[in-house]
PDB file of C-alpha atoms and ligand atoms in Angstrom:
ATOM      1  CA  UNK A   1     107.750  87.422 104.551  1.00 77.00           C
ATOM      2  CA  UNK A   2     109.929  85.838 101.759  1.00 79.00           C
ATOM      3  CA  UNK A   3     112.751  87.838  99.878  1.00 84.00           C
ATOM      4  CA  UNK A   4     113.119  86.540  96.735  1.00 87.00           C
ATOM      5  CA  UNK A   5     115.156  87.476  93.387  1.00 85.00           C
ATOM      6  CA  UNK A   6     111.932  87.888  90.958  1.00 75.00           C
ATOM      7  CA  UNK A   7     112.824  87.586  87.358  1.00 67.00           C
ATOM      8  CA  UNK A   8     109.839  90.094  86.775  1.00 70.00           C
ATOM      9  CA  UNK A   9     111.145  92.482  89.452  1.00 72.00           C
ATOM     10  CA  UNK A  10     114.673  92.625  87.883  1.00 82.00           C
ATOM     11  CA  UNK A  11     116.204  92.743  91.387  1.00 88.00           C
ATOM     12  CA  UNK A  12     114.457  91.738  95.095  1.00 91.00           C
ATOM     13  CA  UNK A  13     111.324  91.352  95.950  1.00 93.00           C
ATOM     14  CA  UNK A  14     109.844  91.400  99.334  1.00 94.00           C
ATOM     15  CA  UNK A  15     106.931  89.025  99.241  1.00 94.00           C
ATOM     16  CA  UNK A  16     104.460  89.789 101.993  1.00 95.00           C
ATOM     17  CA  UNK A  17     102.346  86.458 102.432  1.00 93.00           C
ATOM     18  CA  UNK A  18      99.013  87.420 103.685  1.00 93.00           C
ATOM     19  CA  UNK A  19      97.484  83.924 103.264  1.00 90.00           C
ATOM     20  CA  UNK A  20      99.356  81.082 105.227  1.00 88.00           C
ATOM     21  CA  UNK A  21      96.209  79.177 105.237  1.00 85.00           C
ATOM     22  CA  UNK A  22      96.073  78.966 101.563  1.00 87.00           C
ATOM     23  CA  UNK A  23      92.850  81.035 101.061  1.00 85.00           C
ATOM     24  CA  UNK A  24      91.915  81.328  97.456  1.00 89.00           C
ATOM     25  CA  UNK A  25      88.710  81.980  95.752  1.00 93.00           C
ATOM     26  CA  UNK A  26      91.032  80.357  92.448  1.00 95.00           C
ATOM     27  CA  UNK A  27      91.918  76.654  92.089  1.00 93.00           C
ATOM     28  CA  UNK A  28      94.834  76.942  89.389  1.00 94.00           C
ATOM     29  CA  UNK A  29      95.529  74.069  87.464  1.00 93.00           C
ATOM     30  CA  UNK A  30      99.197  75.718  87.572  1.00 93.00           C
ATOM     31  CA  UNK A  31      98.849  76.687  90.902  1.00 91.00           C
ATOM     32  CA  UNK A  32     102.324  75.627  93.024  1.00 85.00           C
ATOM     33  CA  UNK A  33     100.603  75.609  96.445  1.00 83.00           C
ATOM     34  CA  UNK A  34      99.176  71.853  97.273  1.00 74.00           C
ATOM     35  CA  UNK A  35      96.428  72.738  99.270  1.00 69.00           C
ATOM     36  CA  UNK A  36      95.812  69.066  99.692  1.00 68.00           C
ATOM     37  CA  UNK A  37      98.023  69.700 102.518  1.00 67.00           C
ATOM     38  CA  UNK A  38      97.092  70.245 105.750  1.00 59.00           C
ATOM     39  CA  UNK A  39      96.436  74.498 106.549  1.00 60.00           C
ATOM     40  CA  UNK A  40      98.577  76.858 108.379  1.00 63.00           C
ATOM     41  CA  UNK A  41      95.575  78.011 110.470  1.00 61.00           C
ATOM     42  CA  UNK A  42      95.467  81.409 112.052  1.00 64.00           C
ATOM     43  CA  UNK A  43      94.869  85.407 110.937  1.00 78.00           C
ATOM     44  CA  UNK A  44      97.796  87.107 110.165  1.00 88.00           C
ATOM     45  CA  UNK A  45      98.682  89.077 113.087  1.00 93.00           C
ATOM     46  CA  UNK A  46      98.934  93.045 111.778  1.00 95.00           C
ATOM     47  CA  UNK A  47     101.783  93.919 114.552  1.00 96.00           C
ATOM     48  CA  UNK A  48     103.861  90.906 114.208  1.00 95.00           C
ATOM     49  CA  UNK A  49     103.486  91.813 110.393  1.00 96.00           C
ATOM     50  CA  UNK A  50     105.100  95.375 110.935  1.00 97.00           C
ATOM     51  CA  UNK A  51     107.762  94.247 113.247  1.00 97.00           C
ATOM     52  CA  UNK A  52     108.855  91.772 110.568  1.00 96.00           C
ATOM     53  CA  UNK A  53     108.808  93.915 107.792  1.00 96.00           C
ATOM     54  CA  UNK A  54     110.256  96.820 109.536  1.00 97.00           C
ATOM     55  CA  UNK A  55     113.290  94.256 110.059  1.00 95.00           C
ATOM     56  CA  UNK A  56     113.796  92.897 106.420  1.00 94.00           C
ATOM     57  CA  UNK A  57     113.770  96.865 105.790  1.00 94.00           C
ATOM     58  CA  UNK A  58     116.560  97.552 108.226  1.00 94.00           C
ATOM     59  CA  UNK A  59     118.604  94.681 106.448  1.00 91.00           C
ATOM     60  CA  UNK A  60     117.567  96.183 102.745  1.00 89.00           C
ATOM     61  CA  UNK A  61     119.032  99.529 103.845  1.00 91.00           C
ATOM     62  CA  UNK A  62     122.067  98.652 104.938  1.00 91.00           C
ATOM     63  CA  UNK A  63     122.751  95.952 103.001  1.00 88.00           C
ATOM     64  CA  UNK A  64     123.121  93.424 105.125  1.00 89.00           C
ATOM     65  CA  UNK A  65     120.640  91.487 103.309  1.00 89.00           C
ATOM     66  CA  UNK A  66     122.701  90.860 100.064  1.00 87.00           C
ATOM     67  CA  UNK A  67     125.274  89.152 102.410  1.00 87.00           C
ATOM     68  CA  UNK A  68     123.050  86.249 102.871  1.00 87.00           C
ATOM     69  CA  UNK A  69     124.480  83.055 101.462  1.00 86.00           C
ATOM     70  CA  UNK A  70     120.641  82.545  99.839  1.00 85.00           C
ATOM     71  CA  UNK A  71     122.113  85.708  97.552  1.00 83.00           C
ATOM     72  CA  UNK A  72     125.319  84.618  97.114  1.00 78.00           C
ATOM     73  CA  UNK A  73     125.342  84.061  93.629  1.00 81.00           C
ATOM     74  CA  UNK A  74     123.014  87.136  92.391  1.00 84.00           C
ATOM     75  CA  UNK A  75     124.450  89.227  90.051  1.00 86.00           C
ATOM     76  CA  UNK A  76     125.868  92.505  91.413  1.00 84.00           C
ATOM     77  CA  UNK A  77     123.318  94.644  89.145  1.00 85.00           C
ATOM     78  CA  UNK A  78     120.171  92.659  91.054  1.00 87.00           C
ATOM     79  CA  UNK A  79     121.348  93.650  94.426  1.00 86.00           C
ATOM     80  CA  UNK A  80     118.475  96.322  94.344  1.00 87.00           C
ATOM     81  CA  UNK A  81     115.062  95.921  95.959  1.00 90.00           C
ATOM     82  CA  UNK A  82     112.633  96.482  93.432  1.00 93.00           C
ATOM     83  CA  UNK A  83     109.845  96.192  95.357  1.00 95.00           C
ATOM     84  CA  UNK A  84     107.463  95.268  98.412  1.00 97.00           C
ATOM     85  CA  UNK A  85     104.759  92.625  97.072  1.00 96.00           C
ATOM     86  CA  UNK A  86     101.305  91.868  98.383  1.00 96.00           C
ATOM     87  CA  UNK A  87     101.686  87.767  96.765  1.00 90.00           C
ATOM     88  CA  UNK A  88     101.973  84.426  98.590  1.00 81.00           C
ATOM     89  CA  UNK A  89      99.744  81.202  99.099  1.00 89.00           C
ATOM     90  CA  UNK A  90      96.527  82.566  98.061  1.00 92.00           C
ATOM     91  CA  UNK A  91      94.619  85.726  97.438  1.00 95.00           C
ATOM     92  CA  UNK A  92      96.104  88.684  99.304  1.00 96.00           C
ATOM     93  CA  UNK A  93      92.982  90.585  99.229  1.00 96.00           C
ATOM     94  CA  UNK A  94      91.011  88.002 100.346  1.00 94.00           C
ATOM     95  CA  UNK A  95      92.576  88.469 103.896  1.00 93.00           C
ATOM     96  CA  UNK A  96      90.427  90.589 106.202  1.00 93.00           C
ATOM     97  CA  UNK A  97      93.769  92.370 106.890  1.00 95.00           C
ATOM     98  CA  UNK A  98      94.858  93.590 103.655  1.00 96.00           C
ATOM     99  CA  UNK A  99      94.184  97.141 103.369  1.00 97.00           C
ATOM    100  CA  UNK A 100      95.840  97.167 107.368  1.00 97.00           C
ATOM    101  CA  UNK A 101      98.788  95.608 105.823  1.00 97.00           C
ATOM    102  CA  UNK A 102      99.115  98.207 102.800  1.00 98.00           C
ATOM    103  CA  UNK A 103      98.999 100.613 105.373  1.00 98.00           C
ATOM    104  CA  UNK A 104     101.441  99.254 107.536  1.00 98.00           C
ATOM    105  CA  UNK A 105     103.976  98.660 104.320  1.00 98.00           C
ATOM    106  CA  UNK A 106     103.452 102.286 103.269  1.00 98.00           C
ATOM    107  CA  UNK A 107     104.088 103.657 106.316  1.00 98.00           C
ATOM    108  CA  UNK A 108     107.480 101.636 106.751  1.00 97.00           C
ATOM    109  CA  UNK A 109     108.470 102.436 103.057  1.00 97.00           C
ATOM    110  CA  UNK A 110     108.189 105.783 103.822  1.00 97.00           C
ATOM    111  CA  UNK A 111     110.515 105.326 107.245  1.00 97.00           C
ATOM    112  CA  UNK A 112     113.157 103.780 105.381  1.00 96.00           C
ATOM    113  CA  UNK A 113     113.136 106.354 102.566  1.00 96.00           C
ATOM    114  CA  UNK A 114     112.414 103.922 100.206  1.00 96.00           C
ATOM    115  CA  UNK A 115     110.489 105.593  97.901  1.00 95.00           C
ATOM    116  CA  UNK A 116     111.294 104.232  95.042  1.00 95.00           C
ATOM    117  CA  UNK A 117     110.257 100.823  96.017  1.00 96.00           C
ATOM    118  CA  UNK A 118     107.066 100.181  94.634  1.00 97.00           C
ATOM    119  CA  UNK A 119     104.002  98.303  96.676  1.00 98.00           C
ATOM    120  CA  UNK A 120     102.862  95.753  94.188  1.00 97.00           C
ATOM    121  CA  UNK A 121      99.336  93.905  94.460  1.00 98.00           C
ATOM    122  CA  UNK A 122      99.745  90.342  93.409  1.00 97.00           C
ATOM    123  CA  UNK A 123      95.890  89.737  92.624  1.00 98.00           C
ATOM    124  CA  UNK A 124      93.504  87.311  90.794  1.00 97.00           C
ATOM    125  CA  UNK A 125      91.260  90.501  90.510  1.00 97.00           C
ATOM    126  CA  UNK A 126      87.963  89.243  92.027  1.00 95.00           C
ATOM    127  CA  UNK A 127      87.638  91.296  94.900  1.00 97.00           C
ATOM    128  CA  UNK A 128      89.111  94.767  93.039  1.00 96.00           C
ATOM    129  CA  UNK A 129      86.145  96.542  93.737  1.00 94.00           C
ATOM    130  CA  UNK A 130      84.974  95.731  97.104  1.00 96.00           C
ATOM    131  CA  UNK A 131      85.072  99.454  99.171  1.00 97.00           C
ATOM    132  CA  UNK A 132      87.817  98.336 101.504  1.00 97.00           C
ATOM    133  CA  UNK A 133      89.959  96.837  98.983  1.00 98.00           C
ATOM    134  CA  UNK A 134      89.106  99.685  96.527  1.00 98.00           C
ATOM    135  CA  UNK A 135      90.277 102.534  99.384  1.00 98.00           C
ATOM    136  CA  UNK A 136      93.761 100.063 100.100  1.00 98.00           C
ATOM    137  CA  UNK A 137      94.407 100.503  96.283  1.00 98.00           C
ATOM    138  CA  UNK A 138      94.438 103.939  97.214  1.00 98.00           C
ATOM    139  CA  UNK A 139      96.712 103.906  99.497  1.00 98.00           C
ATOM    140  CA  UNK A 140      98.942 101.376  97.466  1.00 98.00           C
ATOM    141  CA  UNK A 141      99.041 103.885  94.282  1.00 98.00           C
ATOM    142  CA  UNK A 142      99.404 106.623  96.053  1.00 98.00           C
ATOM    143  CA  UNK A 143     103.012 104.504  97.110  1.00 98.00           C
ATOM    144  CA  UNK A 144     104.456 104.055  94.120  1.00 98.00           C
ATOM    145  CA  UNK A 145     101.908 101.313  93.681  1.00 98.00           C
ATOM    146  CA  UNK A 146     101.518  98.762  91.307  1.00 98.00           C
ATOM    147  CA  UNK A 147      98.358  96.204  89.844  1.00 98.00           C
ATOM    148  CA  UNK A 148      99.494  93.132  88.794  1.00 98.00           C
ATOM    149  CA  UNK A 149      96.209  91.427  87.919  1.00 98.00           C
ATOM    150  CA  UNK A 150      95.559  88.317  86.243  1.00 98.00           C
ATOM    151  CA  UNK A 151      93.623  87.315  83.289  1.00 98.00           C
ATOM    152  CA  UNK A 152      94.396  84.339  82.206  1.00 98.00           C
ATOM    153  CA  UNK A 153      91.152  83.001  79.328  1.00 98.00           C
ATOM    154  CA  UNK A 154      89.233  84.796  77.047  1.00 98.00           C
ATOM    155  CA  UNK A 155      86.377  82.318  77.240  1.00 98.00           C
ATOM    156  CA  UNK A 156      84.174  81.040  80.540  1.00 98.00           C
ATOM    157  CA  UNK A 157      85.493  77.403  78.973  1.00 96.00           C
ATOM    158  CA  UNK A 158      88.763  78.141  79.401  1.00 96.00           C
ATOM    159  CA  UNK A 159      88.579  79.711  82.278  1.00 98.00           C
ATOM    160  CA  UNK A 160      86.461  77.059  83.801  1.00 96.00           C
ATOM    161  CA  UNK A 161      89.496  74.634  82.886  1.00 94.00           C
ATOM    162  CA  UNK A 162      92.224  76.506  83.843  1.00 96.00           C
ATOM    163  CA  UNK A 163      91.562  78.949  86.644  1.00 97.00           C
ATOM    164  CA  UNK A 164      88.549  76.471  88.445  1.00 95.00           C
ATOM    165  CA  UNK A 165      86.874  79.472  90.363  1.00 95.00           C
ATOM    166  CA  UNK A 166      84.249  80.356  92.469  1.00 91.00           C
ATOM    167  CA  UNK A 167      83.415  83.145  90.194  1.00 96.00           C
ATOM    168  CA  UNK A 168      82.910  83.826  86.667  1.00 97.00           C
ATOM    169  CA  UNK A 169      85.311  85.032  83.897  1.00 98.00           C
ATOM    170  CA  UNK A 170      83.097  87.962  83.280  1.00 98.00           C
ATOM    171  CA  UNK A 171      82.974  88.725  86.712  1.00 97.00           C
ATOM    172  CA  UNK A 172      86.373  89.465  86.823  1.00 98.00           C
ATOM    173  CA  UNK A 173      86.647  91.051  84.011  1.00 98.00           C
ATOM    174  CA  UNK A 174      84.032  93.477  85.266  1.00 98.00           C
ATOM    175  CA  UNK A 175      85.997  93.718  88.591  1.00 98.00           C
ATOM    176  CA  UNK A 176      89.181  94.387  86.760  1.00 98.00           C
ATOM    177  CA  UNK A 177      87.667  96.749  84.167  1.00 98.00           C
ATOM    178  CA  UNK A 178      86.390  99.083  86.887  1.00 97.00           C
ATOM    179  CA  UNK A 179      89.847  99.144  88.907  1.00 98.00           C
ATOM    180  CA  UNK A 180      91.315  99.766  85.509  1.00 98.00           C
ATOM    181  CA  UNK A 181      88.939 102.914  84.761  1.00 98.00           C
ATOM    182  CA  UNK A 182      91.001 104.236  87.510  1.00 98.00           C
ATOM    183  CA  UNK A 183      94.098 103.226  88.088  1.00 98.00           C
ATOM    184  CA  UNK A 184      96.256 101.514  85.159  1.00 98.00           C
ATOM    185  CA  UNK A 185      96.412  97.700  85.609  1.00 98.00           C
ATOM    186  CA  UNK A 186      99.463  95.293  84.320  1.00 98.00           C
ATOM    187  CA  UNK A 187      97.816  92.102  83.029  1.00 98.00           C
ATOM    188  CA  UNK A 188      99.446  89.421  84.168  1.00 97.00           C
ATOM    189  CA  UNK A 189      98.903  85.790  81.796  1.00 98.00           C
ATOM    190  CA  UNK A 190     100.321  82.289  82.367  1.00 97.00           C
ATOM    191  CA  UNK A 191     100.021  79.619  79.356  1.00 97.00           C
ATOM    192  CA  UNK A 192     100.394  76.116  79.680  1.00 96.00           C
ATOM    193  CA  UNK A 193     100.119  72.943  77.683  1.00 95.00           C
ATOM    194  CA  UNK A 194      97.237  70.975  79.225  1.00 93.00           C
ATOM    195  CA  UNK A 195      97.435  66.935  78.184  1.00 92.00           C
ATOM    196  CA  UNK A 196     100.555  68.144  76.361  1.00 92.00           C
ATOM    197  CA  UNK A 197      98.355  70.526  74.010  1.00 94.00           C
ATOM    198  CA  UNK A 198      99.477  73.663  73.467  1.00 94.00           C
ATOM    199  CA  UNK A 199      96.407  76.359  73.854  1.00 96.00           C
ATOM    200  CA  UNK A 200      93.700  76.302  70.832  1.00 96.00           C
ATOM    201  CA  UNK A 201      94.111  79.412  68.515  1.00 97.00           C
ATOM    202  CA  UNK A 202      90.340  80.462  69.339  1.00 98.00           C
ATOM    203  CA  UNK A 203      91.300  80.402  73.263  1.00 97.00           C
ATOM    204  CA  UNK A 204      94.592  82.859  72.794  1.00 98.00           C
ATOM    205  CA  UNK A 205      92.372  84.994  70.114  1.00 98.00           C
ATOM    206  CA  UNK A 206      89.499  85.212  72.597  1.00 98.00           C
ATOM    207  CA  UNK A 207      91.977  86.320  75.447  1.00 98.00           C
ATOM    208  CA  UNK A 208      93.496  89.278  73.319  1.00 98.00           C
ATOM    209  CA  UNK A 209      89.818  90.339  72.239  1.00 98.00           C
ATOM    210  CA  UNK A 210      88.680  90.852  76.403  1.00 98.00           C
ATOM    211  CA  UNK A 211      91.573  92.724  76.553  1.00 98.00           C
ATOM    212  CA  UNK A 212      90.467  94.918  74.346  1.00 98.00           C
ATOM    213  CA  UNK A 213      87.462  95.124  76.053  1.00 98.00           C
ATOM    214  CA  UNK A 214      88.976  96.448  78.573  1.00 98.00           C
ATOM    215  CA  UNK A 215      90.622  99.277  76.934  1.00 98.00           C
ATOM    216  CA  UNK A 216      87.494  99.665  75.102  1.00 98.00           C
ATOM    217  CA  UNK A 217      85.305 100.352  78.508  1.00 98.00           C
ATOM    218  CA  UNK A 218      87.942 103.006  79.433  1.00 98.00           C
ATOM    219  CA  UNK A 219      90.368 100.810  81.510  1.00 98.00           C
ATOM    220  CA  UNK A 220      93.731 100.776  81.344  1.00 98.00           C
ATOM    221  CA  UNK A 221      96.209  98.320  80.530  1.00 98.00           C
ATOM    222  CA  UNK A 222      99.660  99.656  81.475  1.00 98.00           C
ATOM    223  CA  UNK A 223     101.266  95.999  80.029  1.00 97.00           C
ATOM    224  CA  UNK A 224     100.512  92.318  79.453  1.00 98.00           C
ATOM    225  CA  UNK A 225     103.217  90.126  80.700  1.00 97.00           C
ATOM    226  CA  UNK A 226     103.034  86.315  79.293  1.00 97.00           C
ATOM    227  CA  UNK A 227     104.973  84.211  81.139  1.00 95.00           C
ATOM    228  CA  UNK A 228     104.838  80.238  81.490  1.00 96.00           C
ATOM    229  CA  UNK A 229     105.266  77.899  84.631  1.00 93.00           C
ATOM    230  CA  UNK A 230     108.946  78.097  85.953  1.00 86.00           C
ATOM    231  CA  UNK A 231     108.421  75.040  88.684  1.00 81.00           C
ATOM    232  CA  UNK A 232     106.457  72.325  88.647  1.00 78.00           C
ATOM    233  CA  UNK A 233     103.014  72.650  89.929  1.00 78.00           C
ATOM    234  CA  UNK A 234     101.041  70.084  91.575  1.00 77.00           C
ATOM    235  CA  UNK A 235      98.696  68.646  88.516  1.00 83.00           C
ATOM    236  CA  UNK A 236     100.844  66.216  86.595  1.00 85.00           C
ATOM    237  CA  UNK A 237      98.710  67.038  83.349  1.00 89.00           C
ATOM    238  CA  UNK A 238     100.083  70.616  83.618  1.00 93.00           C
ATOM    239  CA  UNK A 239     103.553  71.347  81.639  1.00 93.00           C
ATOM    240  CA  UNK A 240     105.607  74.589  80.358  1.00 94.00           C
ATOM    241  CA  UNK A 241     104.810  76.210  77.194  1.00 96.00           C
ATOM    242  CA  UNK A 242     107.657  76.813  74.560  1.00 94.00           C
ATOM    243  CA  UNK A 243     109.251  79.842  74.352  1.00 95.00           C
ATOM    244  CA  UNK A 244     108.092  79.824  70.550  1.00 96.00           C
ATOM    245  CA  UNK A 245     104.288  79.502  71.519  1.00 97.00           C
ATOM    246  CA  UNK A 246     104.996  82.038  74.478  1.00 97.00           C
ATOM    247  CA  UNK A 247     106.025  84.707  72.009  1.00 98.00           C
ATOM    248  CA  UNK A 248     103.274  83.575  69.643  1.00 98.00           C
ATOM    249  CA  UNK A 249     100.591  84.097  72.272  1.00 98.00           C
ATOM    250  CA  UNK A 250     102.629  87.699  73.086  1.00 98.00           C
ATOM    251  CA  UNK A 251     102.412  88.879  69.656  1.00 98.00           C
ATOM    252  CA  UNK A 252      98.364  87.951  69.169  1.00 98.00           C
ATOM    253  CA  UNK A 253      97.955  90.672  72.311  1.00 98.00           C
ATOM    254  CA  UNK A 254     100.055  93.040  70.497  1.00 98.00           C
ATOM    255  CA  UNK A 255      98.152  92.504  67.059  1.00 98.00           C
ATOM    256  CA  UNK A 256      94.830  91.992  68.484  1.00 98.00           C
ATOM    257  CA  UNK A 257      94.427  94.448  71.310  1.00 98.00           C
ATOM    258  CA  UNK A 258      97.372  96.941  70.632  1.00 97.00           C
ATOM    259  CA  UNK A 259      98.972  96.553  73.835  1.00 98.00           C
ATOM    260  CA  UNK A 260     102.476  96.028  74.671  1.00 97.00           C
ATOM    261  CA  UNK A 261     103.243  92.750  75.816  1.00 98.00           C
ATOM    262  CA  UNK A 262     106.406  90.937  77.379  1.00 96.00           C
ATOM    263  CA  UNK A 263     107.287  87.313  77.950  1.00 96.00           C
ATOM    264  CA  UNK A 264     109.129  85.911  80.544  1.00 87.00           C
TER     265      UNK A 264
HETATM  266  S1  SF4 B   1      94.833  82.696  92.050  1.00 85.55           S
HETATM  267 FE1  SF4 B   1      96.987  82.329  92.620  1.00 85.55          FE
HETATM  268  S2  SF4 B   1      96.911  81.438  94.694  1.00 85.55           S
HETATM  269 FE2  SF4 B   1      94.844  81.293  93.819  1.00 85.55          FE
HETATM  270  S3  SF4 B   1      94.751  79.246  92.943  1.00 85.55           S
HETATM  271 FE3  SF4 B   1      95.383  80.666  91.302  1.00 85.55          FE
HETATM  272  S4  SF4 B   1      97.625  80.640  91.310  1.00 85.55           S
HETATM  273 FE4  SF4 B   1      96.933  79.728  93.248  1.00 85.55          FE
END
């Protein structure tokens, strides 16, 4: 469990870390977790989960949390809890105790009266549509959920280079286009200079195009949020993008595929 100040979240988030032992079908180039480290082994444990998260509650409700020296220096108008988020050292629905944990955080949202902290999923998408992640995304939306899911090339090149997976681009775009058919999705796209090259015209064109796609097949797309790395991750051959090139890349989505789109 990690409360954190999210620039996203425009006040605190409470991060819910459902993969200590780094599991991710991903291998981000931009990825901040080093997994050449040794692993936190062990399955999250669903009642030690509750007991924490029923604390951090307590100390959102009254307060007491903001007192923290870690929050010192927040700005009175982010001392609000945004929301509860599914995010952490891998993929949260990759954990065999996901939709036991979106249970447990609804139910405890609904104790503290908190309703209108949203549940956000934190997801690479892959798994959208498996049945027992599909009925916890039930549960989530019916919370004041949100789908945060990320798409981050428009070509199987790309994606090869960037995201490294076990799966295929058009895998999860499939996986994402179904969830999207039901439930709207916010797109969630990091950009990078790779080598120091900012991203090929083609790639950024290519990206807004499958996001039409989406929209096209009936899904979706509530936003896009671009955003760039904020700390260093753990290839050296990975650096920020510009704010220029981020708001370049922002306004092909909103040309291209008619969406709105926000950097960060
Ligand atoms: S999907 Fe997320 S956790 Fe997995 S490798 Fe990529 S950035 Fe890291």
């Amino acid at each position: 469990m990690y409360p954190v100040i999210a620039r996203r979240s425009r006040g605190l988030s409470v991060g819910i870390n459902l993969n200590p032992d780094t599991t991710c079908n991903f291998n981000c180039v931009y990825c901040q977790v080093d997994r050449g480290q040794p692993r936190r082994e062990g399955d999250v444990n669903p009642d030690a989960l509750a007991e924490e998260l029923d604390r951090m509650l307590s100390w959102v409700v009254d307060r007491s949390i903001f007192t923290h020296p870690h929050f010192a220096h927040v700005p009175d108008e982010l001392k609000r809890v945004n929301d509860i988020a599914f995010s952490g050292d891998g993929e949260p629905t990759a954990c065999a105790v996901f939709p036991q944990s979106v249970r447990i955080a609804a139910r405890l949202k609904a104790k503290w009266s908190l309703h209108d902290v949203k549940l956000v999923l934190i997801t690479n998408g892959s798994y959208l549509p498996e049945p027992s992640v599909a009925a916890a995304l039930d549960v989530l939306m019916e919370n004041n959920g949100e789908i945060w899911a990320k798409i981050d090339a428009g070509t199987e090149e790309h994606f090869r280079a960037v995201n490294r997976a076990k799966v295929s681009l058009q895998d999860v775009l499939d996986s994402i286009t179904s969830t999207a058919r039901k439930y709207p999705v916010v797109i969630q796209s990091l950009w990078m200079r790779l080598h120091d090259e900012r991203p090929a015209e083609a790639q950024v064109h290519a990206f807004a195009d499958r996001l039409r796609d989406i929209v096209r097949a009936g899904g979706r797309i509530a936003s896009v949020q671009v955003y760039t790395i904020a700390r260093k991750p753990t290839e050296p051959h990975v650096t920020p993008l510009t704010g220029a090139d981020l708001e370049w890349v922002a306004s092909v989505v909103r040309d291209r595929a008619k969406l709105e789109a926000v950097t960060y």
